[in-house]
Structure formats: C-alpha cells, structure tokens
C-alpha cells in the first residue's frame, strides 16, 4: 500500500514539475517577447538610447547608441537635461532611473542650433544693413556730385570711392535678400541684356591680373527676374576673379558655357583660379574661406536658381565647375 502511495506521489510530483516547467517556459517566452518588443521600440527611436544596470554595464542599447559608443563615456547622470559637444556636433542629454535601471538618451540638435544661430545672424545682419543703407546712399550721391567738380587728376580717387560704395551696396542687398527671402518677378528678356548688366556690374570690381572672360556668343530668350539673375551670375564671376587673384599665375580665364537642354537653360561656370578648399560648406550661409567673402554669395545664388525652377551644384571632376540650371517655363 505504501508502495502504491509512493508511486502516486511520484506521478503527482512529475505532473507538478511539468506544470511548473510549462509555466516557466511560457513566462520565459513572454519575457522574451516583451524584451524583443522593448528592443524594437528602443531601436525605432530617433535618438541614441542606453539602458544601464546599477553597475553601469549596458543592459540595452539601440544602433544609434552603438554608433556613439564613445559619447557614452562622456555622459554623466544629472537630474536636469544638459548639452554636450562631441565630434563637432551638439547633443542634448536626458536621463532617468527606474528601480535598478538607468536610461540615458542623446539627441543630435546640431541642425536645430544651426538654424537658430542662422536666424539670429540673419536678423542682426538685416538690422545692420538697414542702418548702413542711408549713409551709403548719401556717400554715393555726394561722390557722383564730387566727380563732376574735382580736377581731372582726382577723378580716379572719386571712382575708387564709388567702386567701394558699390561693393558695400551689393553686400547690403544680399543680406537683406537673405533675411527676407528670394521673390522672383519673371519676364522675358534676351541673354545679351543679362550679359550687358553683368559687364556694367563688373566695372566696379577691380582685379590686378589679366583675366580673359569667355561668355556664350549665342543669344536666347530667358523667362526670369533679370536683376536677380544678374546677381546670381555676378556672384560666380566675382568668386572666380578672387580665386584667380589668389592664384600664383599672372593671368587667368573665366568661362561660362551654355548647354542646350529641352527643359532648362544650363550654364557651366569654371575658372583657372585656386581650388575650393571647403566643398562641404559651399552653400552654407556666413561661412567663407575667402578674405573678401561674406558667406552669402553661393547661398543666395542657389536660392535664386531655385526661385527660377532650377538649382546650383558643384560638379565633380578635374576642373572647378559649377552648374546653373534655370527652368525654361
């Protein structure tokens, strides 16, 4: 009898063991499923996430956190959010704790800060431009009057004043346009008219070297804002002149090539001057490697082209060449 009871007890124990094992398996699967879900959620987040154990070992992290592994070494737990600079990029760090786990997150705010700084710089530049515009207008008017009255030997001095005023006026116009945005008022005109406007503008820009200008000889209609397009092309020509001035050669060439296209007016602008040293920030406002640059020329040129249904790009290749596209419509 006792032997029979022992067998029944053993069977019951085996059944209980199977039951416990089944529950444990289900619990483990449930935990695994929950962990997988958490991992997927963490992976989906746009910022770097680390979940740490109480010994600071990593319990869970997403792929962005793995890419920024060295950043984790610099992060300290703080109750308040704080900003940290890592590899020339800005991150906002947040932290929180729950039981024996601590979660750290790092969000890249570089672009947001860039836009905020850019907006602030634009507002300041626009304010300064408005303040400068009135006295510059007065100087321009008085220099024109003065040129008519001075003795012939002093006329070159007055002309130098006028050229300097013209350059300042170009900077003011560019700054105000950048702060307000580009608004193209389109009408039909011939490229030869645009070329004449560029020639007049370049008379105010001096250069010490012999420079040969090669412009398209064929004439064609353009539907666009002539004043804006004159600024666009003049920006590139002025940049090219400065590049040639910095070059060790005594002469240079600037060429604008017109390329036939069904939908666009395409222009390739190249020069024999020094190479571009910072291609990455070419179209970044207020960033310029030129001694005479204000960092707005290429940015505005791109915006003007886009306002004409086109774009500006720097072409890969041995020659330093920009492509300007303007919609024909």
Short mmCIF file of C-alpha atoms in Angstrom, two decimals:
data_model
loop_
_atom_site.label_atom_id
_atom_site.label_comp_id
_atom_site.label_asym_id
_atom_site.label_seq_id
_atom_site.Cartn_x
_atom_site.Cartn_y
_atom_site.Cartn_z
CA UNK A 1 0.00 0.00 0.00
CA UNK A 2 2.74 2.36 0.91
CA UNK A 3 4.49 1.49 -2.32
CA UNK A 4 1.32 2.41 -4.27
CA UNK A 5 1.09 5.74 -2.46
CA UNK A 6 4.71 6.45 -3.23
CA UNK A 7 4.13 5.88 -6.96
CA UNK A 8 1.10 8.16 -6.94
CA UNK A 9 3.03 10.82 -5.12
CA UNK A 10 5.83 10.44 -7.60
CA UNK A 11 3.44 10.81 -10.52
CA UNK A 12 1.92 13.86 -8.89
CA UNK A 13 5.37 15.32 -8.37
CA UNK A 14 6.21 14.67 -12.02
CA UNK A 15 2.98 16.33 -13.13
CA UNK A 16 3.70 19.32 -10.90
CA UNK A 17 7.21 19.51 -12.32
CA UNK A 18 5.89 19.51 -15.89
CA UNK A 19 3.37 22.14 -14.95
CA UNK A 20 5.98 24.37 -13.33
CA UNK A 21 8.30 23.84 -16.32
CA UNK A 22 5.49 24.75 -18.72
CA UNK A 23 4.66 27.88 -16.74
CA UNK A 24 8.35 28.79 -16.63
CA UNK A 25 8.65 28.27 -20.41
CA UNK A 26 5.57 30.39 -21.04
CA UNK A 27 6.87 33.07 -18.67
CA UNK A 28 10.26 32.99 -20.37
CA UNK A 29 8.65 33.27 -23.79
CA UNK A 30 6.50 36.12 -22.53
CA UNK A 31 9.59 37.84 -21.11
CA UNK A 32 11.49 37.25 -24.34
CA UNK A 33 8.59 38.64 -26.35
CA UNK A 34 8.40 41.66 -24.04
CA UNK A 35 12.17 42.17 -24.30
CA UNK A 36 12.00 41.92 -28.10
CA UNK A 37 9.18 44.45 -28.12
CA UNK A 38 11.18 46.83 -25.92
CA UNK A 39 14.22 46.38 -28.14
CA UNK A 40 12.15 47.17 -31.24
CA UNK A 41 10.69 50.29 -29.61
CA UNK A 42 14.12 51.47 -28.47
CA UNK A 43 15.55 50.77 -31.92
CA UNK A 44 12.75 52.77 -33.52
CA UNK A 45 13.55 55.92 -31.52
CA UNK A 46 15.48 58.58 -33.47
CA UNK A 47 17.94 59.34 -30.66
CA UNK A 48 20.68 57.28 -29.02
CA UNK A 49 19.32 55.23 -26.09
CA UNK A 50 21.28 53.37 -23.42
CA UNK A 51 19.67 51.40 -20.56
CA UNK A 52 22.26 50.66 -17.89
CA UNK A 53 22.36 48.25 -14.95
CA UNK A 54 23.20 49.52 -11.46
CA UNK A 55 26.87 48.67 -12.11
CA UNK A 56 26.76 50.92 -15.25
CA UNK A 57 27.01 47.94 -17.61
CA UNK A 58 24.81 48.18 -20.69
CA UNK A 59 21.55 46.28 -20.37
CA UNK A 60 20.08 47.52 -23.68
CA UNK A 61 21.01 49.99 -26.42
CA UNK A 62 19.92 50.85 -29.96
CA UNK A 63 22.04 51.09 -33.12
CA UNK A 64 22.43 54.88 -32.81
CA UNK A 65 23.83 54.36 -29.32
CA UNK A 66 26.33 51.82 -30.67
CA UNK A 67 27.49 54.38 -33.25
CA UNK A 68 28.03 56.89 -30.43
CA UNK A 69 29.69 54.48 -28.01
CA UNK A 70 32.49 56.93 -27.17
CA UNK A 71 29.89 59.58 -26.34
CA UNK A 72 28.57 57.37 -23.51
CA UNK A 73 31.97 57.67 -21.79
CA UNK A 74 31.47 61.44 -21.54
CA UNK A 75 27.89 61.39 -20.30
CA UNK A 76 27.24 61.96 -16.61
CA UNK A 77 23.99 61.35 -14.76
CA UNK A 78 22.29 64.65 -13.95
CA UNK A 79 18.74 65.41 -12.88
CA UNK A 80 18.42 68.27 -15.38
CA UNK A 81 18.87 68.00 -19.14
CA UNK A 82 22.17 69.35 -20.42
CA UNK A 83 24.02 69.91 -23.67
CA UNK A 84 27.27 68.22 -24.66
CA UNK A 85 29.61 68.73 -27.64
CA UNK A 86 31.01 65.59 -29.28
CA UNK A 87 32.94 65.40 -32.56
CA UNK A 88 31.78 68.90 -33.59
CA UNK A 89 28.12 68.05 -33.06
CA UNK A 90 25.78 69.14 -30.26
CA UNK A 91 23.65 66.69 -28.28
CA UNK A 92 21.01 67.22 -25.60
CA UNK A 93 21.34 64.57 -22.87
CA UNK A 94 18.38 63.35 -20.80
CA UNK A 95 18.46 60.75 -18.01
CA UNK A 96 16.00 58.92 -15.76
CA UNK A 97 16.06 55.97 -13.34
CA UNK A 98 13.62 53.17 -12.56
CA UNK A 99 14.39 50.58 -9.89
CA UNK A 100 17.88 49.25 -10.69
CA UNK A 101 17.99 50.61 -14.26
CA UNK A 102 19.07 53.99 -15.61
CA UNK A 103 18.14 55.25 -19.08
CA UNK A 104 20.26 57.80 -20.93
CA UNK A 105 19.33 59.44 -24.22
CA UNK A 106 21.37 61.69 -26.50
CA UNK A 107 19.58 63.68 -29.22
CA UNK A 108 21.50 65.40 -32.02
CA UNK A 109 20.43 69.07 -32.02
CA UNK A 110 23.20 70.37 -34.30
CA UNK A 111 20.87 71.24 -37.19
CA UNK A 112 18.35 72.88 -34.88
CA UNK A 113 21.09 75.03 -33.29
CA UNK A 114 22.46 75.87 -36.74
CA UNK A 115 19.05 77.13 -37.89
CA UNK A 116 18.55 79.14 -34.70
CA UNK A 117 22.00 80.71 -34.99
CA UNK A 118 21.44 81.37 -38.68
CA UNK A 119 18.13 83.10 -37.99
CA UNK A 120 19.73 85.24 -35.28
CA UNK A 121 22.66 86.16 -37.52
CA UNK A 122 20.27 86.98 -40.36
CA UNK A 123 18.21 89.29 -38.14
CA UNK A 124 21.33 91.05 -36.85
CA UNK A 125 22.75 91.41 -40.37
CA UNK A 126 19.45 92.77 -41.69
CA UNK A 127 19.31 95.34 -38.89
CA UNK A 128 22.89 96.46 -39.58
CA UNK A 129 22.19 96.62 -43.31
CA UNK A 130 19.23 98.95 -42.76
CA UNK A 131 21.39 101.17 -40.55
CA UNK A 132 24.19 101.29 -43.13
CA UNK A 133 21.99 101.84 -46.18
CA UNK A 134 21.18 105.52 -45.56
CA UNK A 135 24.76 106.77 -45.10
CA UNK A 136 25.91 104.65 -48.06
CA UNK A 137 23.21 106.25 -50.21
CA UNK A 138 24.40 109.68 -49.15
CA UNK A 139 28.05 108.83 -49.93
CA UNK A 140 27.03 107.52 -53.36
CA UNK A 141 25.08 110.69 -54.17
CA UNK A 142 27.85 113.02 -52.95
CA UNK A 143 30.57 111.08 -54.82
CA UNK A 144 28.61 111.49 -58.08
CA UNK A 145 28.37 115.24 -57.47
CA UNK A 146 32.02 115.42 -56.44
CA UNK A 147 33.19 113.63 -59.60
CA UNK A 148 31.75 116.43 -61.73
CA UNK A 149 33.58 119.15 -59.78
CA UNK A 150 37.06 117.79 -58.98
CA UNK A 151 40.09 118.37 -61.16
CA UNK A 152 40.84 115.56 -63.66
CA UNK A 153 43.78 114.24 -61.62
CA UNK A 154 41.46 113.47 -58.67
CA UNK A 155 38.74 111.67 -60.66
CA UNK A 156 40.36 108.20 -60.11
CA UNK A 157 40.14 108.78 -56.35
CA UNK A 158 36.42 109.51 -56.58
CA UNK A 159 35.93 106.45 -58.81
CA UNK A 160 37.61 104.30 -56.16
CA UNK A 161 35.13 105.64 -53.63
CA UNK A 162 32.27 104.78 -55.98
CA UNK A 163 33.58 101.24 -56.52
CA UNK A 164 33.85 100.68 -52.77
CA UNK A 165 30.33 102.01 -52.24
CA UNK A 166 29.05 99.71 -54.98
CA UNK A 167 30.61 96.66 -53.29
CA UNK A 168 29.09 97.62 -49.94
CA UNK A 169 25.72 98.09 -51.64
CA UNK A 170 25.97 94.56 -53.12
CA UNK A 171 26.61 93.15 -49.65
CA UNK A 172 23.64 95.06 -48.20
CA UNK A 173 21.32 93.84 -50.97
CA UNK A 174 22.49 90.25 -50.49
CA UNK A 175 21.99 90.44 -46.72
CA UNK A 176 18.50 91.92 -46.95
CA UNK A 177 17.53 89.39 -49.60
CA UNK A 178 18.79 86.54 -47.43
CA UNK A 179 16.77 87.76 -44.43
CA UNK A 180 13.56 88.36 -46.43
CA UNK A 181 13.76 85.50 -48.94
CA UNK A 182 14.01 85.47 -52.73
CA UNK A 183 10.95 86.59 -54.70
CA UNK A 184 11.44 86.29 -58.47
CA UNK A 185 9.43 88.65 -60.69
CA UNK A 186 9.71 86.96 -64.07
CA UNK A 187 9.58 88.49 -67.53
CA UNK A 188 11.08 87.59 -70.91
CA UNK A 189 14.42 89.09 -71.97
CA UNK A 190 17.45 88.11 -74.01
CA UNK A 191 20.66 86.71 -72.54
CA UNK A 192 22.58 89.57 -74.21
CA UNK A 193 20.71 92.00 -71.92
CA UNK A 194 21.80 89.99 -68.91
CA UNK A 195 25.37 89.95 -70.20
CA UNK A 196 25.35 93.76 -70.55
CA UNK A 197 24.12 94.10 -66.96
CA UNK A 198 26.91 91.80 -65.77
CA UNK A 199 29.52 93.80 -67.70
CA UNK A 200 28.31 97.02 -66.05
CA UNK A 201 28.43 95.43 -62.59
CA UNK A 202 31.94 94.05 -63.13
CA UNK A 203 33.26 97.50 -63.98
CA UNK A 204 33.05 98.21 -60.25
CA UNK A 205 35.12 95.13 -59.34
CA UNK A 206 38.85 95.62 -59.74
CA UNK A 207 41.45 92.92 -60.38
CA UNK A 208 45.20 93.17 -60.72
CA UNK A 209 45.71 90.26 -63.12
CA UNK A 210 44.96 89.82 -66.79
CA UNK A 211 41.69 87.87 -66.94
CA UNK A 212 40.05 86.59 -70.09
CA UNK A 213 36.26 86.28 -69.96
CA UNK A 214 34.60 83.72 -72.25
CA UNK A 215 30.83 84.19 -72.41
CA UNK A 216 28.25 82.44 -74.65
CA UNK A 217 28.01 84.11 -78.05
CA UNK A 218 24.56 82.82 -78.98
CA UNK A 219 21.53 84.81 -77.85
CA UNK A 220 18.32 83.31 -76.48
CA UNK A 221 15.23 84.25 -74.52
CA UNK A 222 15.09 83.75 -70.77
CA UNK A 223 11.95 83.92 -68.63
CA UNK A 224 13.12 85.22 -65.30
CA UNK A 225 14.00 88.10 -62.99
CA UNK A 226 16.86 89.92 -64.71
CA UNK A 227 18.06 91.73 -61.57
CA UNK A 228 18.19 88.50 -59.56
CA UNK A 229 19.91 86.58 -62.35
CA UNK A 230 22.45 89.39 -62.77
CA UNK A 231 23.24 88.98 -59.06
CA UNK A 232 23.47 85.19 -59.45
CA UNK A 233 25.96 85.27 -62.33
CA UNK A 234 27.91 88.21 -60.88
CA UNK A 235 28.38 86.28 -57.63
CA UNK A 236 30.06 83.44 -59.53
CA UNK A 237 32.19 85.77 -61.65
CA UNK A 238 33.33 87.75 -58.58
CA UNK A 239 34.22 84.48 -56.81
CA UNK A 240 36.16 83.39 -59.90
CA UNK A 241 38.04 86.72 -60.03
CA UNK A 242 39.00 86.36 -56.37
CA UNK A 243 40.18 82.78 -56.98
CA UNK A 244 42.39 83.94 -59.86
CA UNK A 245 43.73 86.81 -57.74
CA UNK A 246 44.80 84.27 -55.10
CA UNK A 247 46.45 82.04 -57.71
CA UNK A 248 50.22 82.23 -58.35
CA UNK A 249 49.79 82.76 -62.12
CA UNK A 250 49.80 86.26 -63.60
CA UNK A 251 46.71 85.69 -65.73
CA UNK A 252 43.56 83.61 -65.75
CA UNK A 253 40.38 82.71 -67.57
CA UNK A 254 36.72 82.64 -66.57
CA UNK A 255 34.35 80.75 -68.84
CA UNK A 256 30.57 80.49 -68.95
CA UNK A 257 29.40 77.70 -71.24
CA UNK A 258 25.78 77.43 -72.35
CA UNK A 259 24.39 73.90 -72.78
CA UNK A 260 21.26 73.16 -74.78
CA UNK A 261 18.55 71.31 -72.87
CA UNK A 262 14.88 70.67 -73.54
CA UNK A 263 13.60 71.87 -70.15
CA UNK A 264 16.39 74.00 -68.70
CA UNK A 265 18.85 76.74 -69.53
CA UNK A 266 22.11 75.14 -68.36
CA UNK A 267 25.31 77.07 -67.69
CA UNK A 268 28.69 75.71 -66.67
CA UNK A 269 30.93 78.26 -64.96
CA UNK A 270 34.62 77.47 -64.50
CA UNK A 271 37.82 79.39 -63.78
CA UNK A 272 41.57 78.81 -63.62
CA UNK A 273 41.96 80.11 -60.06
CA UNK A 274 42.78 78.32 -56.83
CA UNK A 275 40.81 75.21 -55.93
CA UNK A 276 37.92 75.26 -53.46
CA UNK A 277 39.23 74.36 -50.01
CA UNK A 278 35.94 73.53 -48.27
CA UNK A 279 33.42 71.85 -50.57
CA UNK A 280 31.30 70.64 -47.65
CA UNK A 281 30.26 74.17 -46.61
CA UNK A 282 29.98 75.67 -50.10
CA UNK A 283 26.30 76.53 -49.76
CA UNK A 284 26.36 77.25 -46.02
CA UNK A 285 25.42 80.81 -45.05
CA UNK A 286 28.00 83.05 -43.37
CA UNK A 287 30.79 80.53 -43.98
CA UNK A 288 33.50 81.63 -46.39
CA UNK A 289 37.18 80.82 -46.83
CA UNK A 290 37.68 83.97 -48.94
CA UNK A 291 39.33 87.04 -47.45
CA UNK A 292 36.72 89.23 -49.18
CA UNK A 293 33.78 86.84 -48.75
CA UNK A 294 30.69 87.34 -46.61
CA UNK A 295 29.42 83.77 -46.96
CA UNK A 296 26.16 84.69 -48.72
CA UNK A 297 27.02 84.69 -52.43
CA UNK A 298 26.62 80.99 -53.21
CA UNK A 299 23.70 80.58 -50.78
CA UNK A 300 21.74 83.35 -52.49
CA UNK A 301 22.74 82.12 -55.96
CA UNK A 302 21.28 78.72 -55.14
CA UNK A 303 18.09 80.30 -53.78
CA UNK A 304 17.74 82.50 -56.88
CA UNK A 305 18.16 79.48 -59.17
CA UNK A 306 15.58 77.53 -57.15
CA UNK A 307 13.18 80.50 -57.42
CA UNK A 308 13.56 80.03 -61.20
CA UNK A 309 12.67 76.33 -61.04
CA UNK A 310 16.30 75.23 -61.17
CA UNK A 311 19.32 74.75 -58.93
CA UNK A 312 23.05 75.32 -58.50
CA UNK A 313 25.51 72.47 -57.94
CA UNK A 314 29.24 71.87 -57.84
CA UNK A 315 30.29 69.29 -60.42
CA UNK A 316 32.77 66.52 -59.67
CA UNK A 317 35.81 66.44 -61.93
CA UNK A 318 39.28 67.77 -62.50
CA UNK A 319 38.07 71.27 -63.41
CA UNK A 320 36.44 73.54 -60.84
CA UNK A 321 32.98 73.87 -62.41
CA UNK A 322 29.57 74.96 -61.15
CA UNK A 323 26.35 74.15 -62.97
CA UNK A 324 23.46 76.60 -63.01
CA UNK A 325 20.04 75.33 -64.12
CA UNK A 326 17.12 77.66 -64.86
CA UNK A 327 13.73 76.40 -65.92
CA UNK A 328 12.63 77.43 -69.41
CA UNK A 329 8.99 77.61 -68.34
#
